């Protein structure tokens, strides 16, 4: 069973890393989400133990540890909030700049910086 968790985490991480290298911002966000999920699967897979529930265990029997499950649940909640924030930022970028491609965004940013530089030079000339 641990091999299945390891393979699942590896596939999720590999897919997420591949998507992080794409040019589209939405695919980058999906890559971040997949890498987050691979971390959760890794935590669950590494903490697998056979045992009874820690509520009312029988004496002398192994007890399963609930802490990794609580950590994964916390990581899922934080990951979902982070994903919502990043998706809202991507939505704002696409709405304002009309593109989600890295190269187009970089070109627009360069044009904007050049126009600001010209304005700053004009301000310096007026101040002098």
PDB file of C-alpha atoms in Angstrom:
ATOM      1  CA  UNK A   1       0.000   0.000   0.000  1.00  0.00           C
ATOM      2  CA  UNK A   2       2.873   2.388   0.698  1.00  0.00           C
ATOM      3  CA  UNK A   3       4.185   1.848  -2.838  1.00  0.00           C
ATOM      4  CA  UNK A   4       0.832   3.022  -4.203  1.00  0.00           C
ATOM      5  CA  UNK A   5       1.082   6.202  -2.123  1.00  0.00           C
ATOM      6  CA  UNK A   6       4.655   6.773  -3.278  1.00  0.00           C
ATOM      7  CA  UNK A   7       3.731   6.322  -6.938  1.00  0.00           C
ATOM      8  CA  UNK A   8       0.709   8.591  -6.566  1.00  0.00           C
ATOM      9  CA  UNK A   9       2.797  11.295  -4.904  1.00  0.00           C
ATOM     10  CA  UNK A  10       5.470  10.972  -7.599  1.00  0.00           C
ATOM     11  CA  UNK A  11       2.932  11.261 -10.427  1.00  0.00           C
ATOM     12  CA  UNK A  12       1.251  14.254  -8.776  1.00  0.00           C
ATOM     13  CA  UNK A  13       4.561  15.991  -8.169  1.00  0.00           C
ATOM     14  CA  UNK A  14       5.859  15.266 -11.670  1.00  0.00           C
ATOM     15  CA  UNK A  15       2.649  16.512 -13.275  1.00  0.00           C
ATOM     16  CA  UNK A  16       2.710  19.622 -11.099  1.00  0.00           C
ATOM     17  CA  UNK A  17       6.338  20.358 -11.935  1.00  0.00           C
ATOM     18  CA  UNK A  18       5.579  19.945 -15.640  1.00  0.00           C
ATOM     19  CA  UNK A  19       2.646  22.347 -15.391  1.00  0.00           C
ATOM     20  CA  UNK A  20       4.759  24.889 -13.508  1.00  0.00           C
ATOM     21  CA  UNK A  21       6.992  25.130 -16.571  1.00  0.00           C
ATOM     22  CA  UNK A  22       4.108  26.022 -18.905  1.00  0.00           C
ATOM     23  CA  UNK A  23       3.523  29.510 -20.294  1.00  0.00           C
ATOM     24  CA  UNK A  24      -0.122  29.862 -19.274  1.00  0.00           C
ATOM     25  CA  UNK A  25      -0.790  31.227 -15.777  1.00  0.00           C
ATOM     26  CA  UNK A  26      -3.787  28.961 -15.182  1.00  0.00           C
ATOM     27  CA  UNK A  27      -1.643  25.878 -15.829  1.00  0.00           C
ATOM     28  CA  UNK A  28       0.949  27.221 -13.403  1.00  0.00           C
ATOM     29  CA  UNK A  29      -1.764  27.530 -10.747  1.00  0.00           C
ATOM     30  CA  UNK A  30      -2.905  23.950 -11.403  1.00  0.00           C
ATOM     31  CA  UNK A  31       0.739  22.851 -11.072  1.00  0.00           C
ATOM     32  CA  UNK A  32       0.963  24.539  -7.675  1.00  0.00           C
ATOM     33  CA  UNK A  33      -2.219  22.760  -6.586  1.00  0.00           C
ATOM     34  CA  UNK A  34      -0.903  19.368  -7.741  1.00  0.00           C
ATOM     35  CA  UNK A  35       2.382  19.817  -5.894  1.00  0.00           C
ATOM     36  CA  UNK A  36       0.431  20.757  -2.764  1.00  0.00           C
ATOM     37  CA  UNK A  37      -1.655  17.604  -3.093  1.00  0.00           C
ATOM     38  CA  UNK A  38       1.449  15.476  -3.598  1.00  0.00           C
ATOM     39  CA  UNK A  39       2.779  16.792  -0.287  1.00  0.00           C
ATOM     40  CA  UNK A  40      -0.480  15.760   1.405  1.00  0.00           C
ATOM     41  CA  UNK A  41      -0.334  12.275  -0.138  1.00  0.00           C
ATOM     42  CA  UNK A  42       3.295  11.954   0.973  1.00  0.00           C
ATOM     43  CA  UNK A  43       2.387  12.853   4.556  1.00  0.00           C
ATOM     44  CA  UNK A  44      -0.477  10.375   4.651  1.00  0.00           C
ATOM     45  CA  UNK A  45       1.601   7.637   3.016  1.00  0.00           C
ATOM     46  CA  UNK A  46       4.532   8.121   5.373  1.00  0.00           C
ATOM     47  CA  UNK A  47       2.351   7.945   8.462  1.00  0.00           C
ATOM     48  CA  UNK A  48       0.492   4.747   7.681  1.00  0.00           C
ATOM     49  CA  UNK A  49       0.426   2.479  10.685  1.00  0.00           C
ATOM     50  CA  UNK A  50      -1.944  -0.277  11.574  1.00  0.00           C
ATOM     51  CA  UNK A  51      -3.510   0.282  14.907  1.00  0.00           C
ATOM     52  CA  UNK A  52      -6.627   1.059  16.818  1.00  0.00           C
ATOM     53  CA  UNK A  53      -8.248   4.416  17.094  1.00  0.00           C
ATOM     54  CA  UNK A  54      -6.708   6.536  19.850  1.00  0.00           C
ATOM     55  CA  UNK A  55     -10.096   7.257  21.495  1.00  0.00           C
ATOM     56  CA  UNK A  56     -10.469   4.060  23.561  1.00  0.00           C
ATOM     57  CA  UNK A  57      -7.675   1.608  22.702  1.00  0.00           C
ATOM     58  CA  UNK A  58      -7.309  -1.845  24.165  1.00  0.00           C
ATOM     59  CA  UNK A  59      -4.270  -2.183  26.434  1.00  0.00           C
ATOM     60  CA  UNK A  60      -1.218  -3.608  24.696  1.00  0.00           C
ATOM     61  CA  UNK A  61      -2.515  -2.961  21.170  1.00  0.00           C
ATOM     62  CA  UNK A  62      -0.790  -0.543  18.753  1.00  0.00           C
ATOM     63  CA  UNK A  63      -2.403   2.866  18.381  1.00  0.00           C
ATOM     64  CA  UNK A  64      -2.558   4.820  15.148  1.00  0.00           C
ATOM     65  CA  UNK A  65      -1.246   8.372  15.310  1.00  0.00           C
ATOM     66  CA  UNK A  66      -3.868  11.044  14.473  1.00  0.00           C
ATOM     67  CA  UNK A  67      -1.357  13.923  14.209  1.00  0.00           C
ATOM     68  CA  UNK A  68      -0.344  13.355  10.549  1.00  0.00           C
ATOM     69  CA  UNK A  69      -3.995  13.228   9.559  1.00  0.00           C
ATOM     70  CA  UNK A  70      -4.606  16.524  11.348  1.00  0.00           C
ATOM     71  CA  UNK A  71      -1.555  18.040   9.635  1.00  0.00           C
ATOM     72  CA  UNK A  72      -2.793  16.939   6.220  1.00  0.00           C
ATOM     73  CA  UNK A  73      -6.250  18.331   6.913  1.00  0.00           C
ATOM     74  CA  UNK A  74      -4.674  21.654   7.903  1.00  0.00           C
ATOM     75  CA  UNK A  75      -2.471  21.586   4.801  1.00  0.00           C
ATOM     76  CA  UNK A  76      -5.511  20.970   2.593  1.00  0.00           C
ATOM     77  CA  UNK A  77      -7.376  23.923   4.073  1.00  0.00           C
ATOM     78  CA  UNK A  78      -4.375  26.226   3.711  1.00  0.00           C
ATOM     79  CA  UNK A  79      -3.742  24.945   0.187  1.00  0.00           C
ATOM     80  CA  UNK A  80      -7.341  25.628  -0.798  1.00  0.00           C
ATOM     81  CA  UNK A  81      -7.154  29.185   0.553  1.00  0.00           C
ATOM     82  CA  UNK A  82      -3.859  29.781  -1.249  1.00  0.00           C
ATOM     83  CA  UNK A  83      -5.290  28.359  -4.459  1.00  0.00           C
ATOM     84  CA  UNK A  84      -8.304  30.673  -4.214  1.00  0.00           C
ATOM     85  CA  UNK A  85      -6.015  33.677  -3.707  1.00  0.00           C
ATOM     86  CA  UNK A  86      -3.760  32.771  -6.627  1.00  0.00           C
ATOM     87  CA  UNK A  87      -6.764  32.158  -8.898  1.00  0.00           C
ATOM     88  CA  UNK A  88      -8.167  35.572  -7.933  1.00  0.00           C
ATOM     89  CA  UNK A  89      -4.807  37.168  -8.783  1.00  0.00           C
ATOM     90  CA  UNK A  90      -4.672  35.387 -12.134  1.00  0.00           C
ATOM     91  CA  UNK A  91      -8.235  36.486 -12.846  1.00  0.00           C
ATOM     92  CA  UNK A  92      -7.282  40.090 -12.100  1.00  0.00           C
ATOM     93  CA  UNK A  93      -4.194  39.895 -14.314  1.00  0.00           C
ATOM     94  CA  UNK A  94      -6.188  38.423 -17.195  1.00  0.00           C
ATOM     95  CA  UNK A  95      -8.935  41.010 -16.756  1.00  0.00           C
ATOM     96  CA  UNK A  96      -6.533  43.957 -16.622  1.00  0.00           C
ATOM     97  CA  UNK A  97      -3.957  42.878 -19.200  1.00  0.00           C
ATOM     98  CA  UNK A  98      -6.106  40.668 -21.456  1.00  0.00           C
ATOM     99  CA  UNK A  99      -3.586  37.816 -21.501  1.00  0.00           C
ATOM    100  CA  UNK A 100      -2.349  34.937 -19.369  1.00  0.00           C
ATOM    101  CA  UNK A 101       0.844  34.176 -21.318  1.00  0.00           C
ATOM    102  CA  UNK A 102       4.232  34.806 -19.668  1.00  0.00           C
ATOM    103  CA  UNK A 103       5.901  36.365 -22.709  1.00  0.00           C
ATOM    104  CA  UNK A 104       3.051  38.767 -23.413  1.00  0.00           C
ATOM    105  CA  UNK A 105       2.929  39.816 -19.762  1.00  0.00           C
ATOM    106  CA  UNK A 106       6.685  40.408 -19.737  1.00  0.00           C
ATOM    107  CA  UNK A 107       6.471  42.497 -22.919  1.00  0.00           C
ATOM    108  CA  UNK A 108       3.659  44.615 -21.492  1.00  0.00           C
ATOM    109  CA  UNK A 109       5.602  45.100 -18.251  1.00  0.00           C
ATOM    110  CA  UNK A 110       8.681  46.218 -20.196  1.00  0.00           C
ATOM    111  CA  UNK A 111       6.623  48.717 -22.204  1.00  0.00           C
ATOM    112  CA  UNK A 112       5.075  50.075 -19.011  1.00  0.00           C
ATOM    113  CA  UNK A 113       8.478  50.449 -17.321  1.00  0.00           C
ATOM    114  CA  UNK A 114       9.823  52.310 -20.362  1.00  0.00           C
ATOM    115  CA  UNK A 115       6.892  54.719 -20.293  1.00  0.00           C
ATOM    116  CA  UNK A 116       7.433  55.283 -16.577  1.00  0.00           C
ATOM    117  CA  UNK A 117      11.122  55.878 -17.160  1.00  0.00           C
ATOM    118  CA  UNK A 118      10.320  58.554 -19.739  1.00  0.00           C
ATOM    119  CA  UNK A 119       7.911  60.210 -17.278  1.00  0.00           C
ATOM    120  CA  UNK A 120      10.528  60.101 -14.513  1.00  0.00           C
ATOM    121  CA  UNK A 121      13.109  61.697 -16.809  1.00  0.00           C
ATOM    122  CA  UNK A 122      10.639  64.463 -17.704  1.00  0.00           C
ATOM    123  CA  UNK A 123       9.957  65.046 -13.983  1.00  0.00           C
ATOM    124  CA  UNK A 124      13.690  65.261 -13.271  1.00  0.00           C
ATOM    125  CA  UNK A 125      14.124  67.780 -16.112  1.00  0.00           C
ATOM    126  CA  UNK A 126      11.248  69.922 -14.793  1.00  0.00           C
ATOM    127  CA  UNK A 127      12.639  69.815 -11.236  1.00  0.00           C
ATOM    128  CA  UNK A 128      16.090  70.953 -12.364  1.00  0.00           C
TER     129      UNK A 128
END
